[in-house]
């Protein structure tokens, strides 16, 4: 699978904002599936809360992306009316919820990444992005406290819970490679002082994850070289179903206002 | 959202007159406090039937909130805009919060949340009949907010003055949030009614689906209501089912007219002399069937709650095991 190059003329900033916005959008969509079905009412509330923050982040980022794009598209046209390959989220966030353990593992991996990322984006040379990041970092700190707390409980809970989350970790770990696989968009962002270098985030992420896994008595899986490239629009089989559901009303009633 | 006082009076319904002299004196003092609008608090003496009535009512209310997350939660992933999605998540989250809050209020009366949840999952406890209806279109989300939350508010505002302190205080917060929910539902309906022909049809069909079930939310007619008299004497309930239902009809009919929608009741008339709307006969056989478990979604709703509970068992066990380990480690460090 070779990575598709950015369409000619499409600014790197736009692609970068779509990566950030789509990450929040798709993860928020996944977490929304849980509401009403969680292991306890407190977890319904906790997961709903994170979903809500994610949708809020997506709105800010996609609205900004629409302005950068300059074709008059608002947050909803971008969120609901693009095609599969135009979504630029990492493949990790579109992975199905699985059991509560798998959802928590996915959340820890992405929360730790986003915490390191948004802490640095808060001092971006792009003032608008810096402001969004300042808000997002506060939310993400709470999200990681929630997901990390649960991973420790599940990892160091019963033999069954330990086995389940270790298994989820093995399953999801390969998708983390993409988070740190730098491409020309990332380089353009770094060169412009808009975003931090991914290598710096990777090192900090790795330390943070090791700390949580250690407390959770879980074993860090071996790295594998293969990288997905959701951030270039190359997705797993799961995204199509998610989009079909999310886009249903907008696609069925074109032009309707809701 | 609320409770309908659904269980027939049970074995605990022993007559107060059989109580001992001591109890009679306590009962008198209790009634004086209630009459003086004092709040009864968890550690105060209270008649057993007051306690059991409240446990039944508050837990039914809590169960209704929790089951009520399902029909609307059904639309979170398909909400048509990001703003609607965010509002709906927040709304369903509020319902869950009400459930948690109300379980805590019930626990002050000496039952555990686990017991109450077991009663829900075993089918022994009831929840509001309204949540056994399906939400096939986005307009149903609007209709639930507008009509179901609207009916809940009618019922719950008087509960803010309920004689039992923890329940009354819970209701103050719940009512504030329900009022926001009602407005968001009406806003969805308003947008649909100003939209395309397909959207207007969607709105009308949702009103057709929810109108009668919403009226049934107030419970059986006063003549058939088994709980009203005790509950009114104890100031748990301040208005009768029929009074509240009438208030809801009078409040809601003009809203439907503003939306340009037709209330699905050919006998609906403004009664000039009585200054109220007269409505056609409610099909109480349908209500009874839904209560008996034969509504369109009873089995589905309960199955969803059971499945969440069963599939979450290993998570709850892990949390307890972890807490236990931490206690043990703390103890061994302290030693």
Coordinates of N, CA, C and O in Angstrom, one line a residue, chain A residues 25 28-29 32-33 35-46 48-49 51-52 55-56 58-59 62 75-76 79-80 99-102 149-150 152-158 160-162 164-165 215 242 245-250 253 256-258, chain B residues 66 69-70 73-87 89-90 92-97 99-100 103 113 136 138 187-188 191-192 195-196 198-199 202 304-305 308-309 311-319 321-323 325-326 329:
Chain A
X25 N -13.0 13.6 15.9 CA -14.3 13.3 15.4 C -14.6 11.8 15.5 O -15.6 11.3 16.0
X28 N -14.6 10.4 19.0 CA -15.9 10.8 19.7 C -17.0 10.0 19.2 O -17.9 9.6 20.0
X29 N -17.1 9.7 17.9 CA -18.1 8.9 17.3 C -18.1 7.5 18.0 O -19.1 6.9 18.4
X32 N -19.2 7.5 21.5 CA -20.7 7.7 21.6 C -21.5 6.4 21.5 O -22.6 6.3 22.0
X33 N -20.9 5.4 20.9 CA -21.5 4.1 20.8 C -21.7 3.5 22.1 O -22.6 2.6 22.3
X35 N -22.6 5.0 25.0 CA -23.5 5.6 25.9 C -24.8 4.8 26.2 O -25.5 4.5 25.2
X36 N -25.0 4.4 27.4 CA -26.2 3.5 27.7 C -25.8 2.1 27.8 O -26.6 1.3 28.2
X37 N -24.6 1.7 27.5 CA -24.2 0.3 27.4 C -22.9 0.0 28.3 O -22.4 -1.1 28.1
X38 N -22.5 0.9 29.1 CA -21.2 0.8 29.8 C -21.4 -0.1 31.0 O -22.5 -0.4 31.4
X39 N -20.3 -0.6 31.6 CA -20.4 -1.5 32.7 C -21.1 -1.0 34.0 O -21.5 -1.8 34.8
X40 N -21.1 0.3 34.1 CA -21.8 0.9 35.3 C -22.2 2.3 34.9 O -21.6 2.9 33.9
X41 N -23.1 2.9 35.6 CA -23.6 4.2 35.1 C -22.5 5.2 35.2 O -22.4 6.1 34.3
X42 N -21.6 5.1 36.2 CA -20.5 6.1 36.2 C -19.6 6.0 34.9 O -19.1 7.0 34.5
X43 N -19.5 4.8 34.4 CA -18.7 4.7 33.1 C -19.5 5.2 31.9 O -18.9 5.7 31.0
X44 N -20.8 5.1 32.0 CA -21.7 5.8 30.9 C -21.4 7.2 30.9 O -21.2 7.9 29.9
X45 N -21.3 7.8 32.2 CA -21.1 9.2 32.3 C -19.7 9.6 31.9 O -19.4 10.6 31.1
X46 N -18.7 8.8 32.3 CA -17.3 9.1 32.0 C -17.0 9.0 30.5 O -16.4 9.9 29.9
X48 N -19.2 9.2 28.1 CA -20.0 10.3 27.4 C -19.3 11.6 27.5 O -19.3 12.4 26.5
X49 N -18.7 11.8 28.6 CA -18.0 13.1 28.9 C -16.8 13.2 27.9 O -16.6 14.3 27.3
X51 N -16.5 11.6 25.0 CA -17.1 11.7 23.7 C -17.5 13.2 23.4 O -17.2 13.7 22.3
X52 N -18.1 13.8 24.4 CA -18.5 15.2 24.3 C -17.3 16.1 24.0 O -17.4 17.0 23.1
X55 N -16.1 15.6 20.4 CA -16.9 16.3 19.4 C -16.7 17.8 19.5 O -16.6 18.5 18.4
X56 N -16.5 18.3 20.7 CA -16.2 19.8 20.8 C -14.9 20.1 20.1 O -14.8 21.1 19.4
X58 N -13.5 18.5 17.7 CA -13.6 18.3 16.3 C -14.3 19.5 15.7 O -13.9 20.0 14.6
X59 N -15.3 20.1 16.4 CA -16.0 21.3 15.8 C -15.0 22.4 15.6 O -15.0 23.1 14.6
X62 N -12.3 21.4 12.8 CA -12.8 21.3 11.4 C -13.4 22.7 10.9 O -13.3 23.0 9.7
X75 N -18.2 23.3 9.5 CA -17.8 22.1 10.2 C -18.6 20.9 9.8 O -18.1 19.8 9.7
X76 N -19.9 21.1 9.5 CA -20.7 19.9 9.2 C -20.5 19.4 7.8 O -20.5 18.2 7.6
X79 N -17.4 17.5 8.2 CA -17.5 16.3 9.1 C -18.3 15.2 8.4 O -18.0 14.0 8.5
X80 N -19.4 15.6 7.6 CA -20.3 14.6 7.2 C -20.3 14.3 5.7 O -20.9 13.4 5.2
X99 N -14.5 -4.8 23.8 CA -15.0 -4.8 25.2 C -14.5 -3.5 25.9 O -13.7 -2.8 25.3
X100 N -14.9 -3.3 27.1 CA -14.5 -2.1 27.8 C -13.0 -2.0 27.9 O -12.4 -0.9 27.8
X101 N -12.3 -3.1 28.0 CA -10.9 -3.1 28.1 C -10.2 -2.6 26.9 O -9.2 -1.8 26.9
X102 N -10.7 -3.1 25.7 CA -10.1 -2.6 24.5 C -10.4 -1.1 24.2 O -9.5 -0.4 23.8
X149 N -6.3 5.5 34.7 CA -6.8 4.9 36.0 C -7.5 3.6 35.8 O -7.3 2.6 36.5
X150 N -8.3 3.5 34.7 CA -9.0 2.2 34.4 C -8.0 1.2 33.9 O -8.1 0.0 34.3
X152 N -4.9 0.7 34.8 CA -4.3 0.2 36.0 C -5.2 -0.7 36.8 O -4.8 -1.8 37.2
X153 N -6.4 -0.3 37.0 CA -7.4 -1.2 37.7 C -7.6 -2.5 36.9 O -7.7 -3.6 37.5
X154 N -7.7 -2.5 35.6 CA -8.0 -3.7 34.8 C -6.7 -4.5 34.7 O -6.8 -5.8 34.9
X155 N -5.6 -3.9 34.6 CA -4.3 -4.6 34.4 C -4.0 -5.3 35.8 O -3.5 -6.5 35.8
X156 N -4.2 -4.6 36.9 CA -3.8 -5.2 38.2 C -5.1 -5.6 38.9 O -5.1 -5.6 40.2
X157 N -6.1 -6.0 38.2 CA -7.4 -6.4 38.9 C -7.4 -7.9 39.1 O -6.8 -8.4 39.9
X158 N -8.2 -8.6 38.2 CA -8.3 -10.0 38.3 C -7.5 -10.6 37.2 O -7.0 -9.9 36.2
X160 N -8.6 -12.5 34.8 CA -9.3 -12.3 33.6 C -9.2 -10.9 33.0 O -8.9 -10.7 31.8
X161 N -9.3 -9.9 33.9 CA -9.2 -8.5 33.4 C -7.7 -8.3 32.9 O -7.6 -7.6 31.9
X162 N -6.8 -8.8 33.6 CA -5.4 -8.7 33.1 C -5.2 -9.3 31.7 O -4.6 -8.6 30.8
X164 N -7.4 -9.8 29.5 CA -8.2 -9.1 28.5 C -7.5 -7.9 28.0 O -7.4 -7.6 26.8
X165 N -6.9 -7.1 28.9 CA -6.3 -5.8 28.5 C -4.9 -6.1 27.9 O -4.5 -5.3 27.0
X215 N 2.6 0.3 36.2 CA 1.7 0.3 37.3 C 0.5 -0.7 37.1 O 0.0 -1.3 38.0
X242 N -18.5 3.1 10.1 CA -18.6 4.2 11.0 C -19.2 5.5 10.2 O -20.1 6.1 10.7
X245 N -22.9 5.2 9.1 CA -23.8 5.5 10.2 C -23.8 7.0 10.5 O -24.9 7.6 10.6
X246 N -22.6 7.6 10.6 CA -22.5 9.0 11.0 C -23.1 9.9 9.9 O -23.8 10.9 10.2
X247 N -22.9 9.5 8.6 CA -23.3 10.4 7.5 C -24.8 10.2 7.1 O -25.3 10.9 6.2
X248 N -25.4 9.2 7.7 CA -26.7 8.7 7.2 C -27.7 9.8 6.9 O -28.3 9.9 5.8
X249 N -28.0 10.7 7.8 CA -29.0 11.7 7.6 C -28.6 12.8 6.6 O -29.4 13.2 5.7
X250 N -27.3 13.2 6.7 CA -26.8 14.2 5.7 C -26.8 13.7 4.3 O -27.1 14.4 3.3
X253 N -30.8 13.1 3.1 CA -31.6 14.4 2.8 C -30.6 15.5 2.4 O -30.4 16.4 3.3
X256 N -30.7 19.5 3.5 CA -31.6 19.8 4.6 C -30.9 20.4 5.8 O -29.7 20.2 6.0
X257 N -31.7 21.3 6.5 CA -31.1 21.9 7.7 C -31.7 21.2 8.9 O -32.9 20.9 8.9
X258 N -30.9 21.1 9.9 CA -31.3 20.2 11.1 C -31.3 21.0 12.4 O -31.4 20.5 13.4
Chain B
X66 N -32.3 5.5 33.6 CA -31.3 4.6 33.0 C -31.8 4.0 31.7 O -31.1 4.0 30.7
X69 N -32.0 6.2 28.7 CA -30.9 6.6 27.9 C -30.9 5.8 26.5 O -30.2 6.2 25.6
X70 N -31.6 4.7 26.5 CA -31.5 3.8 25.3 C -32.2 4.4 24.0 O -31.5 4.5 23.0
X73 N -30.2 7.4 23.0 CA -28.8 7.0 22.8 C -28.7 6.4 21.4 O -27.6 6.5 20.7
X74 N -29.8 5.8 21.0 CA -29.9 5.1 19.7 C -29.5 6.1 18.5 O -29.1 5.7 17.4
X75 N -29.6 7.4 18.8 CA -29.4 8.4 17.7 C -28.1 9.2 17.9 O -27.8 10.0 17.0
X76 N -27.3 8.9 18.9 CA -26.0 9.6 19.1 C -25.1 9.5 17.9 O -24.6 10.5 17.4
X77 N -25.0 8.3 17.4 CA -24.0 8.1 16.3 C -24.6 8.6 15.0 O -23.9 8.7 14.0
X78 N -25.9 8.8 14.9 CA -26.5 9.3 13.6 C -27.0 10.7 13.7 O -27.7 11.2 12.8
X79 N -26.7 11.4 14.8 CA -27.2 12.8 14.9 C -26.7 13.6 13.6 O -25.6 13.4 13.1
X80 N -27.6 14.5 13.1 CA -27.3 15.1 11.8 C -26.3 16.1 11.7 O -25.8 16.4 10.6
X81 N -26.0 16.8 12.8 CA -24.9 17.8 12.8 C -24.0 17.6 14.0 O -24.4 16.9 15.0
X82 N -22.8 18.2 14.0 CA -22.0 18.0 15.2 C -22.6 18.7 16.4 O -22.5 18.2 17.5
X83 N -23.2 19.8 16.2 CA -23.9 20.5 17.4 C -25.0 19.6 17.9 O -25.1 19.5 19.2
X84 N -25.8 19.1 17.1 CA -26.9 18.2 17.6 C -26.3 17.0 18.3 O -26.9 16.5 19.3
X85 N -25.2 16.5 17.7 CA -24.6 15.3 18.4 C -24.1 15.7 19.8 O -24.3 14.9 20.7
X86 N -23.4 16.8 19.9 CA -22.9 17.2 21.2 C -24.0 17.4 22.2 O -24.0 17.0 23.3
X87 N -25.1 18.1 21.7 CA -26.2 18.3 22.6 C -26.9 17.0 23.1 O -27.2 16.8 24.2
X89 N -25.5 14.0 23.2 CA -24.6 13.3 24.2 C -24.8 13.9 25.6 O -24.9 13.2 26.5
X90 N -24.7 15.2 25.6 CA -24.9 15.9 26.9 C -26.2 15.6 27.6 O -26.3 15.3 28.8
X92 N -28.2 12.9 27.0 CA -28.3 11.5 27.5 C -27.4 11.3 28.7 O -27.7 10.5 29.7
X93 N -26.3 12.0 28.7 CA -25.4 11.9 29.9 C -26.1 12.5 31.1 O -26.0 11.9 32.2
X94 N -26.9 13.6 31.0 CA -27.7 14.1 32.1 C -28.6 13.0 32.6 O -28.8 12.9 33.8
X95 N -29.3 12.3 31.7 CA -30.2 11.3 32.2 C -29.5 10.2 33.0 O -30.0 9.8 34.1
X96 N -28.3 9.8 32.6 CA -27.5 8.9 33.4 C -27.2 9.5 34.7 O -27.2 8.8 35.8
X97 N -26.8 10.8 34.7 CA -26.5 11.5 36.0 C -27.7 11.5 36.9 O -27.6 11.2 38.1
X99 N -30.1 9.3 37.0 CA -30.2 7.9 37.5 C -29.3 7.7 38.7 O -29.7 7.2 39.7
X100 N -28.0 8.1 38.5 CA -27.0 7.9 39.6 C -27.5 8.6 40.8 O -27.4 8.1 42.0
X103 N -30.5 6.9 42.4 CA -30.2 5.7 43.2 C -29.6 6.1 44.5 O -29.9 5.4 45.5
X113 N -27.9 0.1 45.8 CA -28.1 0.2 44.4 C -28.1 -1.2 43.7 O -28.9 -1.4 42.8
X136 N -37.6 5.4 15.6 CA -37.1 5.0 14.3 C -36.5 6.2 13.5 O -35.7 6.0 12.6
X138 N -35.0 10.5 13.4 CA -34.4 11.6 14.2 C -35.5 12.5 14.8 O -35.3 13.0 15.9
X187 N -36.8 22.5 20.0 CA -36.0 23.1 19.0 C -35.7 22.2 17.8 O -35.7 22.6 16.6
X188 N -35.5 20.9 18.0 CA -35.4 19.9 17.0 C -36.7 19.9 16.1 O -36.7 20.0 14.9
X191 N -37.2 23.1 14.0 CA -36.3 23.1 12.8 C -36.9 22.1 11.7 O -37.0 22.4 10.6
X192 N -37.4 21.0 12.2 CA -38.0 20.0 11.2 C -39.3 20.6 10.6 O -39.5 20.4 9.4
X195 N -38.6 22.8 7.8 CA -37.8 22.2 6.8 C -38.5 21.7 5.6 O -39.6 22.2 5.2
X196 N -37.9 20.7 5.0 CA -38.5 20.1 3.7 C -39.8 19.3 4.0 O -40.1 19.1 5.2
X198 N -40.2 16.3 3.6 CA -39.8 15.0 4.2 C -39.6 15.2 5.7 O -40.0 14.4 6.6
X199 N -39.0 16.4 6.0 CA -38.7 16.7 7.5 C -40.0 16.9 8.2 O -40.2 16.5 9.4
X202 N -41.7 13.7 8.8 CA -41.0 13.1 9.9 C -41.5 13.6 11.3 O -41.7 12.8 12.2
X304 N -31.0 -5.0 26.6 CA -29.9 -4.1 26.5 C -29.3 -3.8 27.9 O -28.1 -3.8 28.0
X305 N -30.2 -3.6 28.8 CA -29.7 -3.4 30.2 C -29.0 -4.6 30.8 O -27.9 -4.5 31.4
X308 N -25.5 -5.0 29.1 CA -24.5 -4.1 29.6 C -24.1 -4.6 31.0 O -22.9 -4.5 31.3
X309 N -25.0 -5.0 31.8 CA -24.7 -5.5 33.1 C -23.8 -6.7 33.1 O -22.7 -6.8 33.8
X311 N -22.0 -8.0 30.5 CA -20.7 -7.8 29.9 C -19.8 -6.9 30.7 O -18.6 -6.9 30.4
X312 N -20.4 -6.2 31.6 CA -19.5 -5.3 32.5 C -19.1 -6.0 33.8 O -18.4 -5.4 34.6
X313 N -19.6 -7.2 34.0 CA -19.3 -7.9 35.3 C -17.8 -8.0 35.5 O -17.3 -7.7 36.6
X314 N -17.0 -8.4 34.5 CA -15.6 -8.6 34.7 C -14.9 -7.3 35.0 O -13.9 -7.3 35.8
X315 N -15.5 -6.2 34.5 CA -14.9 -4.8 34.8 C -15.1 -4.5 36.3 O -14.2 -4.0 37.0
X316 N -16.4 -4.7 36.7 CA -16.7 -4.3 38.1 C -15.9 -5.2 39.1 O -15.4 -4.8 40.1
X317 N -15.8 -6.5 38.7 CA -15.0 -7.4 39.6 C -13.5 -7.0 39.6 O -12.9 -7.0 40.7
X318 N -13.0 -6.6 38.5 CA -11.6 -6.1 38.4 C -11.4 -4.9 39.3 O -10.4 -4.8 40.1
X319 N -12.4 -4.0 39.3 CA -12.3 -2.7 40.1 C -12.3 -3.1 41.5 O -11.5 -2.5 42.3
X321 N -11.4 -6.0 42.9 CA -10.2 -6.7 43.2 C -9.0 -5.7 43.4 O -8.2 -5.9 44.3
X322 N -9.0 -4.8 42.5 CA -7.9 -3.8 42.6 C -8.0 -3.0 43.8 O -7.0 -2.7 44.5
X323 N -9.2 -2.5 44.2 CA -9.4 -1.8 45.4 C -9.0 -2.6 46.6 O -8.3 -2.1 47.5
X325 N -6.7 -5.0 46.7 CA -5.3 -5.1 46.7 C -4.6 -3.9 47.2 O -3.7 -3.9 48.0
X326 N -5.2 -2.8 46.9 CA -4.6 -1.5 47.3 C -4.8 -1.4 48.8 O -3.9 -0.9 49.5
X329 N -2.2 -3.6 50.4 CA -0.9 -3.1 50.3 C -0.7 -1.9 51.3 O 0.3 -1.8 51.9

